Amino acid sequence: DAGVIQSPRHEVTEMGQEVTLRCKPISGHNSLFWYRQTMMRGLELLIYFNNNVPIDDSGMPEDRFSAKMPNASFSTLKIQPSEPRDSAVYFCASSGDMGAEKLFFGSGTQLSVL
Amino acid sequence: AQSVTQLDSHVSVSEGTPVLLRCNYSSSYSPSLFWYVQHPNKGLQLLLKYTSAATLVKGINGFEAEFKKSETSFHLTKPSAHMSDAAEYFCVVTGGSYIPTFGRGTSLIVHP
């Protein structure tokens, strides 16, 4: 398996634009997590899916953020409109047994909003 | 509820000397505990995991951690640091919610 695949690796956009981050989890994993990493706040859980259903989205900062998982092999995190304070590294991770098993992380998307 | 406290934001050691990265946790349930490592511009990689088996857990690259329930600690150690160990280390707890909670991270600096 190629591991968790995220795209794009880097995204530079202007304030107000829509940004879509993509994630392909490891085949067979039933849990998917989106995290945001910044120097100020560390790693923050944004949203957690189990069997394609959002279980906990309490970490989603505000209505500008939305996430979907239309099937077991694909998830998106969308920011609309984007703001400079959204600049961060966004990680997707998947797991085979909710959080009881280890997380497999993607390489992350470095987002810069100018 | 669950939480993780990594007691040091930075730890600096010389190559060849021991490493100690401290982690305390709280959990309402029997926890699963993990240590992850993140090298610069990389994703996180699992170092080791504790899930109620042996209290001393051995991981990759010579790291190990000891689960001490009485102290609610899960400190990470390595007998001899190598330059390649320089990275960010995260302690993680998973309790009844099955949602992993990450510590703020400890940056390990290794001097030649």
mmCIF file of C-alpha atoms in Angstrom, chain A:
data_model
loop_
_atom_site.group_PDB
_atom_site.id
_atom_site.type_symbol
_atom_site.label_atom_id
_atom_site.label_comp_id
_atom_site.label_asym_id
_atom_site.label_seq_id
_atom_site.Cartn_x
_atom_site.Cartn_y
_atom_site.Cartn_z
ATOM 1 C CA ASP A 1 0.000 0.000 0.000
ATOM 2 C CA ALA A 2 1.234 3.504 -0.793
ATOM 3 C CA GLY A 3 0.174 4.861 2.575
ATOM 4 C CA VAL A 4 -2.052 7.858 3.169
ATOM 5 C CA ILE A 5 -1.894 10.149 0.157
ATOM 6 C CA GLN A 6 -2.553 13.859 0.434
ATOM 7 C CA SER A 7 -2.715 16.439 -2.295
ATOM 8 C CA PRO A 8 -1.540 18.987 -3.022
ATOM 9 C CA ARG A 9 1.747 19.024 -1.057
ATOM 10 C CA HIS A 10 1.836 22.804 -1.185
ATOM 11 C CA GLU A 11 -0.906 25.330 -1.829
ATOM 12 C CA VAL A 12 -0.478 29.077 -2.083
ATOM 13 C CA THR A 13 -3.610 31.116 -2.498
ATOM 14 C CA GLU A 14 -4.967 34.568 -1.929
ATOM 15 C CA MET A 15 -7.310 35.559 0.841
ATOM 16 C CA GLY A 16 -10.927 34.954 -0.099
ATOM 17 C CA GLN A 17 -10.237 32.061 -2.436
ATOM 18 C CA GLU A 18 -11.632 28.573 -1.973
ATOM 19 C CA VAL A 19 -9.131 25.876 -1.010
ATOM 20 C CA THR A 20 -9.725 22.133 -1.267
ATOM 21 C CA LEU A 21 -7.398 19.629 0.341
ATOM 22 C CA ARG A 22 -7.632 15.963 -0.579
ATOM 23 C CA CYS A 23 -6.872 12.718 1.201
ATOM 24 C CA LYS A 24 -6.841 9.072 0.206
ATOM 25 C CA PRO A 25 -6.651 6.828 3.298
ATOM 26 C CA ILE A 26 -5.080 3.409 3.425
ATOM 27 C CA SER A 27 -7.339 0.780 1.900
ATOM 28 C CA GLY A 28 -9.325 -1.062 4.556
ATOM 29 C CA HIS A 29 -8.987 1.617 7.216
ATOM 30 C CA ASN A 30 -12.327 2.734 8.611
ATOM 31 C CA SER A 31 -11.280 5.847 10.525
ATOM 32 C CA LEU A 32 -10.014 9.104 9.059
ATOM 33 C CA PHE A 33 -8.771 12.191 10.867
ATOM 34 C CA TRP A 34 -7.968 15.708 9.690
ATOM 35 C CA TYR A 35 -5.422 17.654 11.774
ATOM 36 C CA ARG A 36 -4.027 21.166 11.505
ATOM 37 C CA GLN A 37 -0.510 21.974 12.732
ATOM 38 C CA THR A 38 0.773 25.442 13.573
ATOM 39 C CA MET A 39 3.625 26.694 15.705
ATOM 40 C CA MET A 40 1.226 28.514 17.990
ATOM 41 C CA ARG A 41 -1.351 25.794 18.571
ATOM 42 C CA GLY A 42 0.469 22.551 17.802
ATOM 43 C CA LEU A 43 -1.555 19.674 16.342
ATOM 44 C CA GLU A 44 -5.295 20.252 16.449
ATOM 45 C CA LEU A 45 -7.915 17.666 15.532
ATOM 46 C CA LEU A 46 -10.370 19.228 13.110
ATOM 47 C CA ILE A 47 -12.718 16.354 12.328
ATOM 48 C CA TYR A 48 -12.914 12.582 12.663
ATOM 49 C CA PHE A 49 -14.806 10.162 10.396
ATOM 50 C CA ASN A 50 -15.655 6.559 11.164
ATOM 51 C CA ASN A 51 -17.033 4.422 8.336
ATOM 52 C CA ASN A 52 -17.401 7.610 6.250
ATOM 53 C CA VAL A 53 -19.608 9.280 8.861
ATOM 54 C CA PRO A 54 -18.425 12.420 10.696
ATOM 55 C CA ILE A 55 -18.263 11.483 14.384
ATOM 56 C CA ASP A 56 -16.683 14.556 15.920
ATOM 57 C CA ASP A 57 -16.317 17.898 14.150
ATOM 58 C CA SER A 58 -15.997 20.023 17.265
ATOM 59 C CA GLY A 59 -12.508 21.028 16.199
ATOM 60 C CA MET A 60 -13.607 22.640 12.963
ATOM 61 C CA PRO A 61 -12.795 26.312 13.510
ATOM 62 C CA GLU A 62 -15.857 27.898 11.940
ATOM 63 C CA ASP A 63 -18.354 27.653 9.132
ATOM 64 C CA ARG A 64 -15.706 28.461 6.566
ATOM 65 C CA PHE A 65 -14.366 24.939 7.070
ATOM 66 C CA SER A 66 -16.173 21.852 5.787
ATOM 67 C CA ALA A 67 -15.151 18.243 5.316
ATOM 68 C CA LYS A 68 -16.658 15.366 3.415
ATOM 69 C CA MET A 69 -16.008 11.681 2.995
ATOM 70 C CA PRO A 70 -18.162 10.482 0.110
ATOM 71 C CA ASN A 71 -16.657 6.998 0.172
ATOM 72 C CA ALA A 72 -14.121 4.911 2.038
ATOM 73 C CA SER A 73 -11.251 5.921 -0.218
ATOM 74 C CA PHE A 74 -11.539 9.696 -0.394
ATOM 75 C CA SER A 75 -11.998 12.726 1.810
ATOM 76 C CA THR A 76 -11.826 16.474 1.268
ATOM 77 C CA LEU A 77 -11.326 19.445 3.552
ATOM 78 C CA LYS A 78 -12.570 22.707 2.099
ATOM 79 C CA ILE A 79 -11.984 26.254 3.276
ATOM 80 C CA GLN A 80 -14.201 28.923 1.774
ATOM 81 C CA PRO A 81 -13.334 31.752 1.934
ATOM 82 C CA SER A 82 -9.736 31.304 3.036
ATOM 83 C CA GLU A 83 -8.001 33.740 5.383
ATOM 84 C CA PRO A 84 -4.301 34.312 6.218
ATOM 85 C CA ARG A 85 -4.814 32.793 9.681
ATOM 86 C CA ASP A 86 -5.678 29.486 7.996
ATOM 87 C CA SER A 87 -2.047 29.144 6.921
ATOM 88 C CA ALA A 88 -0.802 25.894 8.428
ATOM 89 C CA VAL A 89 0.136 22.327 7.611
ATOM 90 C CA TYR A 90 -2.928 20.127 7.277
ATOM 91 C CA PHE A 91 -2.496 16.418 7.924
ATOM 92 C CA CYS A 92 -4.794 13.547 7.125
ATOM 93 C CA ALA A 93 -4.436 10.288 9.046
ATOM 94 C CA SER A 94 -6.199 6.948 8.871
ATOM 95 C CA SER A 95 -6.560 4.050 11.270
ATOM 96 C CA GLY A 96 -7.938 0.552 11.194
ATOM 97 C CA ASP A 97 -9.747 0.562 14.538
ATOM 98 C CA MET A 98 -10.768 4.063 15.535
ATOM 99 C CA GLY A 99 -8.092 5.534 17.749
ATOM 100 C CA ALA A 100 -7.131 2.287 19.437
ATOM 101 C CA GLU A 101 -4.737 1.452 16.676
ATOM 102 C CA LYS A 102 -1.917 3.548 15.416
ATOM 103 C CA LEU A 103 -2.519 6.401 13.034
ATOM 104 C CA PHE A 104 -0.926 6.447 9.625
ATOM 105 C CA PHE A 105 -0.224 10.017 8.564
ATOM 106 C CA GLY A 106 0.032 11.527 5.138
ATOM 107 C CA SER A 107 2.862 13.899 4.275
ATOM 108 C CA GLY A 108 0.637 16.907 4.836
ATOM 109 C CA THR A 109 -0.433 19.921 2.791
ATOM 110 C CA GLN A 110 1.415 23.164 3.466
ATOM 111 C CA LEU A 111 -1.184 25.911 2.995
ATOM 112 C CA SER A 112 -0.194 29.543 2.659
ATOM 113 C CA VAL A 113 -2.956 32.135 2.385
ATOM 114 C CA LEU A 114 -1.628 35.533 1.342
#
